[in-house]
Short mmCIF file of C-alpha atoms in Angstrom, two decimals:
data_model
loop_
_atom_site.label_atom_id
_atom_site.label_comp_id
_atom_site.label_asym_id
_atom_site.label_seq_id
_atom_site.Cartn_x
_atom_site.Cartn_y
_atom_site.Cartn_z
CA MET E 1 54.73 -152.54 -9.55
CA THR E 2 57.16 -154.21 -12.30
CA ASP E 3 59.71 -157.12 -12.38
CA ALA E 4 62.30 -154.53 -12.15
CA THR E 5 61.23 -152.99 -8.89
CA ARG E 6 59.59 -153.82 -5.78
CA THR E 7 58.17 -151.57 -2.90
CA ARG E 8 59.83 -151.03 0.90
CA PRO E 9 59.46 -148.43 3.24
CA ASP E 10 62.13 -146.10 2.05
CA GLY E 11 61.19 -146.67 -1.52
CA PRO E 12 61.47 -148.72 -4.73
CA ARG E 13 64.39 -151.36 -4.91
CA PRO E 14 64.90 -152.93 -8.26
CA LEU E 15 64.91 -156.69 -9.03
CA GLY E 16 65.86 -158.79 -11.70
CA HIS E 17 67.52 -157.97 -14.64
CA THR E 18 68.27 -154.58 -13.60
CA VAL E 19 70.50 -155.90 -10.78
CA ARG E 20 72.33 -158.15 -13.06
CA THR E 21 72.55 -155.12 -15.66
CA TYR E 22 74.07 -153.25 -12.44
CA TRP E 23 76.82 -156.02 -11.62
CA ASP E 24 77.62 -156.61 -15.42
CA THR E 25 78.17 -153.19 -15.64
CA ARG E 26 80.24 -152.27 -12.33
CA HIS E 27 82.27 -155.80 -13.34
CA ARG E 28 82.83 -153.97 -16.81
CA GLU E 29 83.54 -150.45 -15.49
CA ARG E 30 85.33 -151.11 -12.28
CA ASP E 31 88.61 -152.96 -12.12
CA ASP E 32 89.70 -156.13 -10.77
CA LEU E 33 89.61 -155.42 -7.27
CA ALA E 34 86.60 -152.87 -6.63
CA SER E 35 84.28 -154.37 -9.13
CA GLY E 36 83.62 -157.22 -6.19
CA GLY E 37 84.65 -154.93 -3.33
CA HIS E 38 84.05 -151.97 -1.66
CA ILE E 39 83.65 -148.67 -4.35
CA GLY E 40 84.17 -146.24 -1.90
CA LEU E 41 88.04 -147.58 -1.04
CA ASP E 42 90.97 -146.71 -3.27
CA ARG E 43 92.98 -149.27 -4.45
CA PRO E 44 95.29 -149.89 -1.60
CA GLY E 45 91.88 -149.62 1.17
CA ASN E 46 90.57 -152.64 -1.97
CA GLU E 47 94.11 -154.64 -1.25
CA ILE E 48 93.80 -154.60 2.15
CA PHE E 49 90.18 -155.51 2.49
CA TYR E 50 90.74 -158.52 0.32
CA ALA E 51 93.21 -159.21 2.05
CA VAL E 52 92.20 -159.21 5.59
CA ARG E 53 88.52 -161.13 4.22
CA LEU E 54 91.38 -163.75 2.72
CA GLY E 55 93.17 -163.80 5.74
CA GLN E 56 89.95 -164.76 7.61
CA LEU E 57 88.76 -167.27 4.85
CA LEU E 58 92.10 -169.90 5.24
CA THR E 59 91.66 -169.74 8.73
CA LEU E 60 88.64 -170.96 8.12
CA ILE E 61 89.11 -173.22 5.30
CA GLY E 62 93.03 -174.04 5.40
CA ASP E 63 95.95 -172.71 3.54
CA LEU E 64 97.02 -176.32 2.86
CA SER E 65 95.50 -179.48 1.01
CA SER E 66 96.62 -183.09 0.70
CA PRO E 67 97.62 -183.57 -3.02
CA ALA E 68 96.33 -187.28 -2.49
CA ALA E 69 92.59 -186.27 -0.69
CA PRO E 70 92.24 -182.41 -1.43
CA LEU E 71 89.01 -180.02 -0.92
CA PHE E 72 86.15 -179.44 -2.64
CA VAL E 73 85.44 -176.07 -2.71
CA LEU E 74 82.38 -174.15 -4.30
CA ASP E 75 82.83 -169.93 -4.68
CA ALA E 76 79.18 -169.02 -5.00
CA GLY E 77 78.70 -165.32 -6.65
CA CYS E 78 82.72 -166.22 -7.41
CA GLY E 79 82.84 -162.10 -9.15
CA LYS E 80 86.28 -162.18 -10.98
CA GLY E 81 87.67 -165.14 -9.29
CA HIS E 82 90.18 -163.77 -6.36
CA PHE E 83 88.81 -165.55 -3.54
CA ALA E 84 88.69 -168.95 -6.03
CA ARG E 85 92.09 -168.30 -7.57
CA ALA E 86 93.80 -168.11 -3.90
CA LEU E 87 92.15 -171.38 -2.72
CA ALA E 88 92.79 -173.07 -5.92
CA ARG E 89 96.98 -171.92 -5.31
CA CYS E 90 96.52 -173.71 -1.56
CA GLY E 91 95.77 -177.54 -3.64
CA HIS E 92 91.72 -177.26 -3.93
CA HIS E 93 90.15 -178.18 -6.21
CA VAL E 94 87.80 -174.69 -6.58
CA ASP E 95 84.44 -174.35 -8.70
CA ALA E 96 83.41 -171.16 -8.86
CA PHE E 97 80.46 -169.29 -10.31
CA ASP E 98 78.64 -166.09 -10.70
CA ALA E 99 75.72 -164.47 -11.99
CA SER E 100 77.43 -161.67 -14.30
CA GLU E 101 78.32 -162.74 -17.38
CA GLU E 102 81.17 -159.91 -17.34
CA ALA E 103 82.40 -161.26 -14.50
CA VAL E 104 82.57 -164.77 -15.40
CA THR E 105 84.30 -163.90 -18.94
CA GLN E 106 87.28 -161.64 -17.00
CA ALA E 107 87.71 -164.53 -14.50
CA ARG E 108 87.73 -167.76 -17.36
CA ALA E 109 90.62 -165.04 -19.01
CA GLU E 110 92.37 -165.09 -15.49
CA GLY E 111 92.73 -168.79 -15.31
CA GLY E 112 94.44 -169.78 -12.40
CA GLY E 113 92.82 -173.13 -11.67
CA PRO E 114 88.99 -172.93 -10.85
CA ARG E 115 86.58 -174.32 -13.02
CA TYR E 116 83.84 -171.30 -14.00
CA ALA E 117 80.36 -170.76 -15.19
CA LEU E 118 77.34 -168.70 -15.03
CA ALA E 119 74.53 -169.00 -12.93
CA ALA E 120 72.30 -167.43 -10.54
CA LEU E 121 72.73 -168.73 -6.60
CA ASP E 122 69.39 -171.10 -7.18
CA GLU E 123 70.90 -172.79 -10.49
CA TRP E 124 73.93 -174.16 -9.93
CA ARG E 125 73.49 -177.80 -9.75
CA SER E 126 76.97 -180.37 -9.65
CA PRO E 127 77.38 -184.16 -9.96
CA TRP E 128 79.35 -183.97 -6.41
CA LEU E 129 78.52 -182.02 -3.23
CA TYR E 130 81.89 -179.80 -1.45
CA ASP E 131 83.27 -179.72 1.84
CA VAL E 132 83.17 -176.06 1.46
CA VAL E 133 80.73 -173.70 -0.62
CA MET E 134 81.26 -170.16 0.49
CA CYS E 135 79.01 -167.05 -0.59
CA VAL E 136 80.87 -164.00 -0.32
CA ASP E 137 79.77 -160.60 0.33
CA VAL E 138 76.52 -161.78 -1.83
CA LEU E 139 73.56 -162.61 -0.37
CA PHE E 140 73.11 -159.35 1.15
CA HIS E 141 73.07 -157.75 -2.47
CA VAL E 142 70.13 -160.39 -3.23
CA LEU E 143 66.96 -158.04 -2.74
CA ASP E 144 64.34 -160.08 -2.92
CA ASP E 145 63.55 -162.31 -0.05
CA ALA E 146 62.19 -165.54 -1.94
CA GLU E 147 64.92 -165.11 -4.63
CA TRP E 148 66.95 -164.94 -1.01
CA ALA E 149 65.59 -168.37 0.14
CA ALA E 150 65.99 -170.26 -2.64
CA GLY E 151 69.56 -169.47 -3.21
CA LEU E 152 70.16 -170.37 0.03
CA ARG E 153 68.92 -173.39 -0.18
CA ASN E 154 70.04 -174.62 -2.84
CA LEU E 155 73.70 -173.94 -1.73
CA ALA E 156 72.85 -175.67 1.59
CA SER E 157 72.01 -178.35 -0.41
CA LEU E 158 75.73 -178.54 -2.13
CA VAL E 159 77.03 -179.28 1.05
CA ARG E 160 78.67 -183.06 2.21
CA ILE E 161 77.86 -184.22 5.97
CA THR E 162 80.48 -182.97 8.34
CA GLY E 163 80.77 -180.20 5.47
CA ARG E 164 80.53 -176.41 5.77
CA LEU E 165 78.67 -173.42 4.07
CA ILE E 166 80.50 -170.07 4.44
CA VAL E 167 78.33 -167.03 4.13
CA THR E 168 79.00 -163.49 4.61
CA ASP E 169 76.21 -160.59 6.71
CA GLU E 170 76.32 -158.59 9.75
CA HIS E 171 75.43 -160.07 12.64
CA ILE E 172 71.84 -158.65 13.58
CA ASP E 173 68.31 -159.69 14.80
CA GLU E 174 66.54 -157.12 12.50
CA PRO E 175 66.70 -156.68 8.62
CA VAL E 176 68.94 -153.79 7.88
CA PRO E 177 68.26 -152.01 4.00
CA ARG E 178 71.45 -149.62 3.18
CA GLY E 179 71.38 -148.36 0.02
CA ASP E 180 69.52 -149.41 -3.66
CA TYR E 181 71.55 -152.94 -3.39
CA ILE E 182 72.08 -154.13 -0.45
CA VAL E 183 69.89 -155.38 2.64
CA HIS E 184 71.54 -157.33 5.79
CA ARG E 185 69.57 -160.47 7.45
CA PRO E 186 69.32 -161.28 10.77
CA ILE E 187 70.87 -164.69 11.67
CA ALA E 188 67.51 -165.87 12.91
CA ALA E 189 66.80 -165.73 8.92
CA TYR E 190 69.70 -168.06 7.89
CA ARG E 191 68.74 -170.75 10.43
CA LYS E 192 65.14 -170.94 9.83
CA GLU E 193 66.37 -171.44 5.74
CA LEU E 194 69.42 -173.95 6.89
CA GLU E 195 68.54 -175.67 10.35
CA PRO E 196 66.05 -177.53 8.50
CA LEU E 197 67.85 -178.70 6.03
CA GLY E 198 70.64 -180.28 8.78
CA LEU E 199 72.97 -177.19 8.72
CA SER E 200 73.83 -175.62 12.28
CA HIS E 201 75.51 -172.43 12.99
CA SER E 202 78.44 -173.33 14.73
CA LEU E 203 80.65 -169.92 13.85
CA PHE E 204 80.20 -166.35 13.75
CA ARG E 205 83.76 -164.29 12.66
CA PRO E 206 83.35 -160.31 12.18
CA TYR E 207 86.03 -159.40 9.22
CA GLY E 208 87.39 -156.51 11.47
CA PHE E 209 88.07 -154.70 8.90
CA ARG E 210 87.79 -150.55 9.94
CA GLU E 211 84.07 -149.87 10.33
CA ASN E 212 82.31 -152.50 8.66
CA ARG E 213 80.14 -154.81 10.68
CA VAL E 214 80.06 -157.81 7.99
CA GLY E 215 81.68 -160.80 9.15
CA PHE E 216 81.51 -165.08 8.36
CA HIS E 217 78.45 -166.89 9.31
CA VAL E 218 79.72 -170.88 9.31
CA PHE E 219 76.97 -173.55 9.20
CA THR E 220 77.93 -177.10 9.47
CA ARG E 221 75.89 -179.80 7.91
CA THR E 222 75.57 -182.10 10.78
CA ARG E 223 73.12 -184.76 9.05
#
């Protein structure tokens, strides 16, 4: 086993720099929607997929923000910034970061209000806590369990009291790998990491998009 592969029951899985190379290439070669959307959909399909997810996000976060007291939102694993820009248009103050340099470069070129940075999930640090930390369609692409747990715990540390951590995954009882770059983890794994940190699972809202089984898991910080 090397730093680029890890053995699993159904074969080797790429890790580390190999995964980052995959995402840099994907963001460079695919358009603004397919690079962070569903590579099996055409552009109209991805437009619908983004609209469905954004609509669900706005029902969870809110589409209006008081100018006197805007929400502070962190988009972790923002890709090219589609959701970050949409939330900034709603008046929220948005920080956003991604581990792909290619994605961050393109997001910065688009502008639109968010502040973008290059970082992995376990690397981001902030001088303030957030009302909402969201991580959309990212964690199930983190293949190494230790890296996944470290990233999840770091995101949890950035949520203020009564704030929410919104992550996406399937709602399942056992791990389910899908191809070389996806592993869905059970809700019990999320609770094991987050409950000792003071976050409780308050809601699961499925996308409701075609055959997709992923949805938004909402964890609320209670202490």
